[in-house]
PDB file of C-alpha atoms and ligand atoms in Angstrom:
ATOM      1  CA  MET A 662       0.000   0.000   0.000  1.00 81.00           C
ATOM      2  CA  LYS A 663       1.377   3.403  -0.977  1.00 94.00           C
ATOM      3  CA  PRO A 664       1.793   5.889   1.871  1.00 97.00           C
ATOM      4  CA  LEU A 665      -1.173   8.139   2.451  1.00 98.00           C
ATOM      5  CA  ILE A 666      -0.777  11.820   1.763  1.00 98.00           C
ATOM      6  CA  ILE A 667      -3.569  13.855   3.267  1.00 98.00           C
ATOM      7  CA  ALA A 668      -3.685  17.573   2.556  1.00 98.00           C
ATOM      8  CA  ASN A 669      -5.327  19.857   5.088  1.00 98.00           C
ATOM      9  CA  TRP A 670      -5.867  23.217   3.387  1.00 98.00           C
ATOM     10  CA  LYS A 671      -7.381  24.652   6.600  1.00 98.00           C
ATOM     11  CA  SER A 672      -9.087  27.988   5.842  1.00 98.00           C
ATOM     12  CA  ASN A 673      -7.185  28.448   2.561  1.00 98.00           C
ATOM     13  CA  PRO A 674      -6.958  29.589  -0.184  1.00 98.00           C
ATOM     14  CA  ASP A 675      -8.944  32.787   0.293  1.00 98.00           C
ATOM     15  CA  SER A 676     -10.876  32.743  -2.982  1.00 98.00           C
ATOM     16  CA  PHE A 677     -12.789  30.352  -5.208  1.00 98.00           C
ATOM     17  CA  SER A 678     -10.563  31.135  -8.189  1.00 98.00           C
ATOM     18  CA  LYS A 679      -7.382  30.348  -6.236  1.00 98.00           C
ATOM     19  CA  ALA A 680      -8.907  27.075  -5.033  1.00 98.00           C
ATOM     20  CA  LYS A 681      -9.824  26.207  -8.619  1.00 98.00           C
ATOM     21  CA  GLU A 682      -6.262  26.899  -9.752  1.00 97.00           C
ATOM     22  CA  LEU A 683      -4.798  24.766  -6.958  1.00 98.00           C
ATOM     23  CA  PHE A 684      -7.127  21.833  -7.652  1.00 98.00           C
ATOM     24  CA  SER A 685      -6.304  22.003 -11.357  1.00 97.00           C
ATOM     25  CA  GLN A 686      -2.685  21.145 -10.566  1.00 96.00           C
ATOM     26  CA  ILE A 687      -3.355  18.143  -8.342  1.00 96.00           C
ATOM     27  CA  PRO A 688      -3.335  14.780 -10.124  1.00 93.00           C
ATOM     28  CA  LYS A 689      -5.810  12.122  -9.020  1.00 94.00           C
ATOM     29  CA  LYS A 690      -4.004   9.453  -7.053  1.00 96.00           C
ATOM     30  CA  GLU A 691      -5.517   6.718  -4.978  1.00 95.00           C
ATOM     31  CA  ASN A 692      -3.382   7.497  -1.920  1.00 97.00           C
ATOM     32  CA  VAL A 693      -3.879  11.274  -1.964  1.00 98.00           C
ATOM     33  CA  ILE A 694      -6.770  12.924  -0.155  1.00 98.00           C
ATOM     34  CA  ILE A 695      -7.464  16.641  -0.293  1.00 98.00           C
ATOM     35  CA  CYS A 696      -9.354  18.319   2.556  1.00 98.00           C
ATOM     36  CA  PRO A 697     -10.288  21.801   1.324  1.00 98.00           C
ATOM     37  CA  PRO A 698     -12.744  24.203   2.952  1.00 98.00           C
ATOM     38  CA  ASN A 699     -16.132  22.578   2.340  1.00 98.00           C
ATOM     39  CA  ILE A 700     -17.406  25.328   0.056  1.00 98.00           C
ATOM     40  CA  TYR A 701     -14.735  24.287  -2.455  1.00 98.00           C
ATOM     41  CA  PHE A 702     -15.769  20.609  -2.642  1.00 98.00           C
ATOM     42  CA  SER A 703     -17.429  21.117  -6.012  1.00 97.00           C
ATOM     43  CA  LEU A 704     -14.046  22.062  -7.506  1.00 98.00           C
ATOM     44  CA  GLY A 705     -12.476  18.761  -6.540  1.00 97.00           C
ATOM     45  CA  GLY A 706     -13.312  16.916  -9.760  1.00 93.00           C
ATOM     46  CA  ASN A 707     -12.294  13.309  -9.300  1.00 91.00           C
ATOM     47  CA  VAL A 708      -9.660  13.672  -6.557  1.00 96.00           C
ATOM     48  CA  ASN A 709     -10.376  11.995  -3.211  1.00 97.00           C
ATOM     49  CA  LEU A 710     -11.927  14.534  -0.880  1.00 98.00           C
ATOM     50  CA  GLY A 711     -12.195  14.864   2.867  1.00 98.00           C
ATOM     51  CA  SER A 712     -13.785  17.308   5.261  1.00 98.00           C
ATOM     52  CA  GLN A 713     -11.721  19.062   7.926  1.00 98.00           C
ATOM     53  CA  ASN A 714     -14.476  18.619  10.480  1.00 98.00           C
ATOM     54  CA  CYS A 715     -18.142  17.793  10.837  1.00 98.00           C
ATOM     55  CA  PHE A 716     -20.871  17.890  13.489  1.00 98.00           C
ATOM     56  CA  PHE A 717     -22.576  14.761  14.796  1.00 98.00           C
ATOM     57  CA  GLN A 718     -26.058  15.299  13.397  1.00 98.00           C
ATOM     58  CA  SER A 719     -28.247  17.215  10.955  1.00 98.00           C
ATOM     59  CA  GLY A 720     -30.860  19.687  12.209  1.00 98.00           C
ATOM     60  CA  ALA A 721     -31.023  23.080  13.891  1.00 98.00           C
ATOM     61  CA  PHE A 722     -27.279  23.592  14.297  1.00 98.00           C
ATOM     62  CA  THR A 723     -26.475  26.803  12.444  1.00 98.00           C
ATOM     63  CA  GLY A 724     -23.274  26.697  10.497  1.00 97.00           C
ATOM     64  CA  GLU A 725     -22.597  22.998  10.903  1.00 98.00           C
ATOM     65  CA  ILE A 726     -22.537  20.150   8.416  1.00 98.00           C
ATOM     66  CA  SER A 727     -23.358  16.529   9.223  1.00 98.00           C
ATOM     67  CA  PRO A 728     -21.923  13.090   8.400  1.00 98.00           C
ATOM     68  CA  GLU A 729     -25.032  12.348   6.318  1.00 98.00           C
ATOM     69  CA  MET A 730     -24.340  15.404   4.160  1.00 98.00           C
ATOM     70  CA  LEU A 731     -20.751  14.366   3.549  1.00 98.00           C
ATOM     71  CA  LYS A 732     -21.846  10.864   2.689  1.00 98.00           C
ATOM     72  CA  SER A 733     -24.439  12.123   0.217  1.00 97.00           C
ATOM     73  CA  LEU A 734     -21.740  14.131  -1.598  1.00 97.00           C
ATOM     74  CA  LYS A 735     -19.384  11.134  -1.670  1.00 96.00           C
ATOM     75  CA  ILE A 736     -16.915  12.893   0.599  1.00 98.00           C
ATOM     76  CA  ASN A 737     -15.481   9.738   2.099  1.00 97.00           C
ATOM     77  CA  TYR A 738     -12.910  11.110   4.530  1.00 98.00           C
ATOM     78  CA  VAL A 739     -13.213  13.356   7.554  1.00 98.00           C
ATOM     79  CA  ILE A 740     -10.597  14.831   9.900  1.00 99.00           C
ATOM     80  CA  LEU A 741     -11.782  14.977  13.509  1.00 98.00           C
ATOM     81  CA  GLY A 742     -10.139  16.446  16.600  1.00 98.00           C
ATOM     82  CA  HIS A 743      -7.570  18.609  14.835  1.00 98.00           C
ATOM     83  CA  SER A 744      -5.669  20.665  17.416  1.00 98.00           C
ATOM     84  CA  GLU A 745      -7.001  23.894  15.897  1.00 98.00           C
ATOM     85  CA  ARG A 746     -10.538  22.625  16.519  1.00 98.00           C
ATOM     86  CA  ARG A 747      -9.575  21.639  20.054  1.00 98.00           C
ATOM     87  CA  ASN A 748      -7.791  24.895  20.845  1.00 97.00           C
ATOM     88  CA  TYR A 749      -9.661  27.638  18.965  1.00 98.00           C
ATOM     89  CA  PHE A 750     -13.124  26.091  19.045  1.00 97.00           C
ATOM     90  CA  GLU A 751     -12.844  24.382  22.418  1.00 98.00           C
ATOM     91  CA  GLU A 752     -13.707  20.923  21.148  1.00 98.00           C
ATOM     92  CA  THR A 753     -13.536  18.411  23.973  1.00 98.00           C
ATOM     93  CA  ASN A 754     -12.769  14.708  23.840  1.00 98.00           C
ATOM     94  CA  GLU A 755     -16.450  14.108  24.680  1.00 98.00           C
ATOM     95  CA  LEU A 756     -17.618  16.108  21.658  1.00 98.00           C
ATOM     96  CA  ILE A 757     -15.023  14.472  19.417  1.00 98.00           C
ATOM     97  CA  SER A 758     -16.201  11.045  20.590  1.00 98.00           C
ATOM     98  CA  LYS A 759     -19.764  11.883  19.535  1.00 98.00           C
ATOM     99  CA  LYS A 760     -18.492  12.982  16.135  1.00 98.00           C
ATOM    100  CA  VAL A 761     -16.477   9.781  15.743  1.00 98.00           C
ATOM    101  CA  LYS A 762     -19.525   7.673  16.528  1.00 98.00           C
ATOM    102  CA  ALA A 763     -21.759   9.592  14.104  1.00 98.00           C
ATOM    103  CA  CYS A 764     -19.196   9.458  11.281  1.00 98.00           C
ATOM    104  CA  LEU A 765     -18.653   5.732  11.761  1.00 98.00           C
ATOM    105  CA  LYS A 766     -22.395   5.220  11.358  1.00 98.00           C
ATOM    106  CA  GLU A 767     -22.113   6.748   7.889  1.00 98.00           C
ATOM    107  CA  ASN A 768     -19.014   4.676   7.113  1.00 98.00           C
ATOM    108  CA  LEU A 769     -16.841   7.754   6.720  1.00 98.00           C
ATOM    109  CA  LYS A 770     -13.117   7.221   6.921  1.00 98.00           C
ATOM    110  CA  ILE A 771     -12.059   9.095  10.016  1.00 98.00           C
ATOM    111  CA  ILE A 772      -8.644  10.642  10.563  1.00 98.00           C
ATOM    112  CA  LEU A 773      -8.499  11.292  14.300  1.00 98.00           C
ATOM    113  CA  CYS A 774      -5.842  13.859  15.281  1.00 98.00           C
ATOM    114  CA  VAL A 775      -3.975  13.637  18.559  1.00 98.00           C
ATOM    115  CA  GLY A 776      -0.882  15.338  19.926  1.00 98.00           C
ATOM    116  CA  GLU A 777       0.640  17.054  22.913  1.00 98.00           C
ATOM    117  CA  LYS A 778       1.421  20.713  23.512  1.00 97.00           C
ATOM    118  CA  LYS A 779       4.908  21.750  24.529  1.00 96.00           C
ATOM    119  CA  GLY A 780       5.586  20.589  28.069  1.00 96.00           C
ATOM    120  CA  GLU A 781       2.655  18.157  28.232  1.00 97.00           C
ATOM    121  CA  SER A 782       3.171  14.480  28.890  1.00 97.00           C
ATOM    122  CA  LEU A 783       2.798  12.555  25.643  1.00 97.00           C
ATOM    123  CA  SER A 784       1.478   9.395  27.253  1.00 96.00           C
ATOM    124  CA  SER A 785      -1.200  11.108  29.320  1.00 97.00           C
ATOM    125  CA  VAL A 786      -2.346  13.248  26.378  1.00 98.00           C
ATOM    126  CA  LEU A 787      -2.558  10.150  24.176  1.00 97.00           C
ATOM    127  CA  LYS A 788      -4.500   8.326  26.852  1.00 97.00           C
ATOM    128  CA  LYS A 789      -7.107  11.109  27.038  1.00 98.00           C
ATOM    129  CA  GLN A 790      -7.346  11.872  23.331  1.00 98.00           C
ATOM    130  CA  LEU A 791      -7.403   8.250  22.207  1.00 98.00           C
ATOM    131  CA  SER A 792     -10.455   7.733  24.420  1.00 98.00           C
ATOM    132  CA  SER A 793     -12.348   9.025  21.350  1.00 98.00           C
ATOM    133  CA  PHE A 794     -10.981   6.190  19.227  1.00 98.00           C
ATOM    134  CA  GLN A 795     -13.405   3.474  18.226  1.00 98.00           C
ATOM    135  CA  LYS A 796     -13.005   0.335  16.197  1.00 97.00           C
ATOM    136  CA  GLY A 797     -13.414   1.317  12.546  1.00 98.00           C
ATOM    137  CA  VAL A 798     -11.506   4.598  12.748  1.00 98.00           C
ATOM    138  CA  PHE A 799      -9.399   4.737   9.582  1.00 98.00           C
ATOM    139  CA  ALA A 800      -6.299   6.528  10.860  1.00 98.00           C
ATOM    140  CA  VAL A 801      -4.839   8.353  13.825  1.00 98.00           C
ATOM    141  CA  ALA A 802      -2.685  11.372  12.956  1.00 98.00           C
ATOM    142  CA  TYR A 803       0.012  12.137  15.481  1.00 98.00           C
ATOM    143  CA  GLU A 804       0.484  15.900  15.353  1.00 98.00           C
ATOM    144  CA  PRO A 805       2.497  17.458  18.169  1.00 98.00           C
ATOM    145  CA  VAL A 806       0.851  20.875  18.573  1.00 98.00           C
ATOM    146  CA  TRP A 807       4.187  22.684  18.812  1.00 97.00           C
ATOM    147  CA  ALA A 808       5.182  21.335  15.388  1.00 98.00           C
ATOM    148  CA  ILE A 809       2.065  22.499  13.551  1.00 97.00           C
ATOM    149  CA  GLY A 810       2.632  25.458  11.260  1.00 96.00           C
ATOM    150  CA  THR A 811       5.895  26.376  12.969  1.00 97.00           C
ATOM    151  CA  GLY A 812       8.439  24.936  10.556  1.00 96.00           C
ATOM    152  CA  GLN A 813       9.800  22.974  13.532  1.00 96.00           C
ATOM    153  CA  ALA A 814       8.878  19.426  12.598  1.00 97.00           C
ATOM    154  CA  CYS A 815       9.202  16.762  15.277  1.00 97.00           C
ATOM    155  CA  LYS A 816      12.341  14.713  14.715  1.00 97.00           C
ATOM    156  CA  SER A 817      11.425  11.375  13.186  1.00 98.00           C
ATOM    157  CA  GLU A 818      13.088   9.439  16.055  1.00 97.00           C
ATOM    158  CA  GLU A 819      10.903  11.354  18.511  1.00 96.00           C
ATOM    159  CA  ALA A 820       7.792  10.849  16.426  1.00 98.00           C
ATOM    160  CA  GLU A 821       8.600   7.139  16.256  1.00 98.00           C
ATOM    161  CA  LYS A 822       8.181   6.930  20.041  1.00 97.00           C
ATOM    162  CA  ALA A 823       4.670   8.328  19.721  1.00 98.00           C
ATOM    163  CA  LEU A 824       3.979   5.985  16.815  1.00 98.00           C
ATOM    164  CA  LYS A 825       4.873   2.989  18.964  1.00 98.00           C
ATOM    165  CA  LEU A 826       2.715   4.182  21.852  1.00 97.00           C
ATOM    166  CA  ILE A 827      -0.232   4.728  19.524  1.00 98.00           C
ATOM    167  CA  LYS A 828       0.191   1.351  17.809  1.00 97.00           C
ATOM    168  CA  LYS A 829       0.159  -0.285  21.226  1.00 97.00           C
ATOM    169  CA  LYS A 830      -3.205   1.257  22.012  1.00 97.00           C
ATOM    170  CA  VAL A 831      -5.082   1.152  18.708  1.00 97.00           C
ATOM    171  CA  ASN A 832      -5.253  -0.851  15.521  1.00 97.00           C
ATOM    172  CA  CYS A 833      -5.363   1.438  12.485  1.00 98.00           C
ATOM    173  CA  LYS A 834      -3.105   3.448  10.200  1.00 98.00           C
ATOM    174  CA  VAL A 835      -0.952   6.058  11.917  1.00 98.00           C
ATOM    175  CA  LEU A 836       0.095   9.281  10.203  1.00 98.00           C
ATOM    176  CA  TYR A 837       2.499  12.032  11.167  1.00 98.00           C
ATOM    177  CA  GLY A 838       1.630  15.719  10.844  1.00 98.00           C
ATOM    178  CA  GLY A 839       3.355  18.960  11.820  1.00 98.00           C
ATOM    179  CA  SER A 840       5.567  20.973   9.426  1.00 98.00           C
ATOM    180  CA  VAL A 841       5.840  18.136   6.940  1.00 98.00           C
ATOM    181  CA  ASN A 842       7.478  19.280   3.699  1.00 97.00           C
ATOM    182  CA  GLY A 843       8.884  17.928   0.450  1.00 96.00           C
ATOM    183  CA  SER A 844      12.220  17.116   2.088  1.00 96.00           C
ATOM    184  CA  ASN A 845      11.337  15.630   5.469  1.00 97.00           C
ATOM    185  CA  PHE A 846       8.236  13.540   4.656  1.00 97.00           C
ATOM    186  CA  LYS A 847      10.257  10.437   3.804  1.00 97.00           C
ATOM    187  CA  ASP A 848      11.841  10.387   7.284  1.00 98.00           C
ATOM    188  CA  TYR A 849       8.435   9.648   8.813  1.00 98.00           C
ATOM    189  CA  LEU A 850       7.683   6.866   6.365  1.00 98.00           C
ATOM    190  CA  LYS A 851      11.079   5.324   7.103  1.00 98.00           C
ATOM    191  CA  VAL A 852      10.332   5.000  10.818  1.00 98.00           C
ATOM    192  CA  GLY A 853       7.032   3.283  10.088  1.00 98.00           C
ATOM    193  CA  PHE A 854       4.312   5.904   9.698  1.00 98.00           C
ATOM    194  CA  ASP A 855       1.650   4.939   7.154  1.00 98.00           C
ATOM    195  CA  GLY A 856       1.546   8.436   5.708  1.00 98.00           C
ATOM    196  CA  VAL A 857       1.546  12.141   6.422  1.00 98.00           C
ATOM    197  CA  LEU A 858      -0.964  14.897   7.129  1.00 98.00           C
ATOM    198  CA  VAL A 859       0.249  18.038   5.418  1.00 98.00           C
ATOM    199  CA  GLY A 860      -0.909  21.599   6.099  1.00 98.00           C
ATOM    200  CA  GLY A 861       1.105  24.562   4.787  1.00 98.00           C
ATOM    201  CA  ALA A 862       3.161  22.581   2.291  1.00 98.00           C
ATOM    202  CA  SER A 863       0.021  21.262   0.585  1.00 98.00           C
ATOM    203  CA  LEU A 864      -0.819  24.802  -0.545  1.00 98.00           C
ATOM    204  CA  LYS A 865       2.508  25.228  -2.319  1.00 97.00           C
ATOM    205  CA  ILE A 866       2.046  23.072  -5.361  1.00 96.00           C
ATOM    206  CA  LYS A 867       5.753  22.603  -6.134  1.00 95.00           C
ATOM    207  CA  GLU A 868       6.428  21.433  -2.594  1.00 96.00           C
ATOM    208  CA  PHE A 869       3.367  19.214  -2.544  1.00 97.00           C
ATOM    209  CA  LYS A 870       4.253  17.595  -5.855  1.00 95.00           C
ATOM    210  CA  LYS A 871       7.602  16.514  -4.406  1.00 95.00           C
ATOM    211  CA  MET A 872       5.611  14.243  -2.088  1.00 94.00           C
ATOM    212  CA  LEU A 873       3.302  12.978  -4.807  1.00 92.00           C
TER     213      LEU A 873
HETATM  214  P1  PGA B 896       1.407  22.087   8.949  1.00 50.42           P
HETATM  215  O1  PGA B 896      -0.053  21.651   9.453  1.00 50.42           O
HETATM  216  O2  PGA B 896       1.848  21.071   7.945  1.00 50.42           O
HETATM  217  O3  PGA B 896       1.190  23.445   8.332  1.00 50.42           O
HETATM  218  O4  PGA B 896       2.295  22.130  10.139  1.00 50.42           O
HETATM  219  C1  PGA B 896      -0.346  20.299   9.690  1.00 50.42           C
HETATM  220  C2  PGA B 896      -1.743  20.173  10.234  1.00 50.42           C
HETATM  221  O5  PGA B 896      -2.193  21.056  10.972  1.00 50.42           O
HETATM  222  O6  PGA B 896      -2.446  19.182   9.956  1.00 50.42           O
END
């Protein structure tokens, strides 16, 4: 199985035309999944698409989208528990667990993000955050918060320790994320990660193509 490359565009790019241009340069590959802002889904053509988040039900929940909606649009992947959701939008492990359950019901492929902040104990953070894991979750992405968007990627030997801890607790693919770029991504595959979750570097097409 080829390593998974999952692109998290976050709240980028800032216009429909830029998103169209970016999509036009991404070749369809089985192991590549693009998670754009949801309003750009229609531009995705035949690439594999994922959502960066979703709520746990349809109904009177202004501004939210549900697993059923994703399913109906053939958006097969969903990222849950990203540290930006946890930190800026105060998502708790309880809420993330509800989302995991609801997405599993719709057979969505869940990428559950976990990771410690600087100074936090890795094992106790993993213990708490992996409480949201359920059988059927597609992948866990280990993303140390201090490595996200900082250009200071976690050394692969360090990340390998987290990989081993995660593999001991759960049975699914494990990805690394946090300042992954066209030069360092191979280091994570070498130590045993099943793929990478890429933020900033997925918006720079030259850089991203190095991984593809
Ligand atoms: P980054 O983001 O690659 O820009 O560090 C990764 C992520 O947040 O998933």
